[in-house]
XYZ file of C-alpha atoms in Angstrom:
177
model
C 0.254 0.149 0.079
C 1.281 3.905 -0.917
C 0.835 7.342 1.046
C -1.746 9.291 -0.666
C -0.124 12.474 -1.465
C -1.154 16.193 -0.565
C -3.223 16.214 -3.850
C -4.735 13.256 -3.344
C -5.667 14.119 0.457
C -6.856 17.587 -0.189
C -8.883 16.527 -2.602
C -11.014 13.668 -0.550
C -11.320 16.176 2.175
C -12.604 18.694 -0.320
C -14.755 16.448 -1.711
C -16.389 15.439 1.111
C -16.960 18.490 2.993
C -18.369 19.962 0.067
C -20.907 16.700 0.010
C -21.447 16.933 3.352
C -23.377 20.433 3.139
C -25.096 19.076 -0.660
C -26.587 16.288 1.430
C -27.204 18.626 4.511
C -29.836 21.053 1.540
C -26.946 24.522 1.841
C -25.907 23.810 -1.623
C -25.739 21.601 -4.492
C -23.234 20.290 -6.287
C -24.035 20.976 -10.618
C -20.680 19.372 -11.686
C -17.633 17.821 -11.171
C -14.454 16.292 -13.213
C -11.227 14.360 -12.191
C -9.119 14.103 -14.786
C -5.532 13.527 -15.186
C -2.940 13.796 -17.750
C -0.666 10.753 -18.463
C 1.329 12.570 -21.341
C 2.901 15.317 -18.419
C 2.033 13.475 -15.401
C -1.086 16.629 -13.651
C -3.915 16.289 -11.965
C -6.907 18.330 -11.949
C -10.268 18.011 -10.017
C -13.236 20.987 -10.031
C -16.205 20.494 -8.060
C -19.040 23.029 -8.951
C -21.973 24.037 -6.868
C -24.426 27.370 -6.223
C -26.940 27.335 -3.197
C -29.676 25.467 -3.192
C -32.252 27.711 -4.606
C -30.271 28.984 -7.022
C -30.506 29.009 -10.908
C -26.957 26.686 -11.897
C -26.849 28.332 -15.372
C -26.851 32.059 -13.682
C -24.532 31.748 -10.362
C -22.305 29.245 -9.783
C -18.941 28.735 -7.884
C -16.730 25.917 -8.755
C -13.217 25.072 -6.796
C -9.917 23.425 -8.990
C -7.105 22.211 -6.963
C -4.356 21.161 -9.721
C -0.832 19.122 -8.697
C 1.789 19.046 -11.684
C 5.277 16.258 -11.913
C 6.613 18.732 -9.728
C 4.794 18.304 -6.874
C 4.610 14.459 -7.249
C 8.025 14.322 -7.416
C 8.776 16.239 -4.377
C 6.797 14.384 -2.121
C 8.209 10.831 -3.569
C 12.107 11.990 -3.682
C 11.710 13.767 -0.178
C 14.408 15.492 -0.398
C 14.160 18.987 1.498
C 14.975 20.951 -1.491
C 11.782 18.980 -2.713
C 9.431 19.662 0.265
C 8.456 23.449 -0.567
C 7.116 21.974 -3.552
C 5.024 19.234 -1.959
C 1.614 20.802 -2.215
C -1.197 21.654 -4.516
C -2.304 25.019 -6.723
C -5.843 26.037 -5.432
C -8.428 27.882 -7.574
C -12.034 29.325 -6.577
C -14.004 31.017 -9.284
C -18.129 32.150 -9.756
C -19.982 31.665 -13.239
C -22.246 34.533 -13.579
C -24.445 36.147 -15.802
C -25.457 40.165 -15.475
C -26.403 42.744 -17.188
C -23.868 44.235 -19.993
C -22.800 46.986 -17.545
C -19.192 48.269 -16.874
C -21.023 49.536 -12.817
C -22.067 46.061 -12.249
C -18.040 44.834 -13.083
C -16.315 46.907 -10.695
C -19.058 45.485 -8.109
C -19.052 41.737 -8.536
C -15.176 42.814 -7.723
C -15.796 45.019 -4.636
C -17.628 41.990 -3.563
C -14.693 38.768 -3.567
C -11.861 41.818 -2.636
C -14.017 42.188 0.543
C -14.916 38.529 0.761
C -11.559 37.068 -0.540
C -8.941 39.908 0.759
C -7.185 42.717 -1.503
C -3.969 40.533 -1.780
C -5.727 38.237 -4.025
C -5.236 38.253 -7.546
C -9.272 38.616 -9.082
C -9.584 38.080 -13.171
C -12.680 38.631 -14.220
C -13.698 36.880 -18.563
C -16.537 38.440 -20.012
C -18.042 36.005 -22.286
C -20.452 37.341 -25.642
C -20.556 37.321 -29.299
C -20.036 40.321 -30.820
C -22.342 39.590 -33.059
C -25.529 39.497 -30.978
C -26.283 42.424 -28.898
C -27.822 40.970 -25.749
C -27.946 43.666 -23.108
C -26.713 40.454 -20.622
C -23.805 38.143 -20.334
C -21.448 35.692 -18.734
C -18.658 36.530 -16.840
C -16.415 34.574 -15.199
C -14.602 35.801 -11.992
C -11.035 33.938 -10.957
C -9.417 34.190 -7.138
C -6.138 33.125 -7.167
C -3.439 32.714 -4.254
C -0.389 32.398 -6.603
C 1.120 29.285 -4.133
C 0.649 26.128 -3.196
C -1.097 25.436 -0.391
C -0.254 21.948 2.177
C -1.463 18.918 3.733
C -1.118 21.100 6.763
C -3.711 23.979 5.493
C -6.413 21.485 4.498
C -8.745 22.984 7.483
C -8.597 26.263 5.509
C -10.297 24.528 2.471
C -12.749 24.187 4.971
C -13.126 27.912 5.542
C -12.744 29.078 2.258
C -15.954 26.811 1.332
C -17.653 29.028 3.521
C -16.265 32.550 1.829
C -17.672 30.598 -1.566
C -20.595 30.145 -0.528
C -20.219 34.050 0.981
C -19.525 35.094 -2.234
C -22.651 33.502 -3.869
C -24.830 34.803 -1.609
C -23.034 38.249 -2.064
C -23.163 37.818 -5.493
C -26.734 36.540 -5.423
C -27.580 40.143 -4.052
C -25.498 42.493 -6.522
C -27.732 40.705 -9.168
C -30.909 41.019 -7.708
C -30.863 45.377 -7.858
C-alpha cells in the first residue's frame, strides 16, 4: 500500500466537505471533473456548486485543485529542497450572468475583494458573442492564491468553502439589484 499524496488527501477532504454540505441541503453540486494527464503526469479536480434555490446556469462557484509532475516528484523523492513543492494549486472561480454594464464588473470586483482580500489576484473574463447585441453577458471571475496549498492547510480549505458560499450570496444580492 502507498501513502496518498497531498493532492489526494486534499481532494478527498474537499470533496467530502462539499458533498456533506450538498447532503445537508446548504448547496447543490452541479458538476465534477477529475482529470489525470498521463502525458504530463498532472492531475486536476474541479467541483462546481451553487446555493440551494439559485439557478445553477446563472450563478455558480467552482473549486479547482491541481498538481503537476514537480509536485508529485517532490513528495515521492522526499528531499529537503523538494518539500516546498509538495502541495497543490487551488483556485476559486465564479460564473455569473449579469447586465453588460461596467458598473456591475466593478461591483463584482469589490464584492470578491471584500470577501477574499485585496492581496488575492482576481481576474474577470467576460464571455459574449460580439455579433449578438445582448444586454446580458456571462462573466467568469477567478480568485488565485499564487502559492501552493499543503496538507497542513486542509482546515483552511473548509473555510474557503464558507467564503465561496458567502461570495455566492453577495453576488446573488448584487445581481438582484
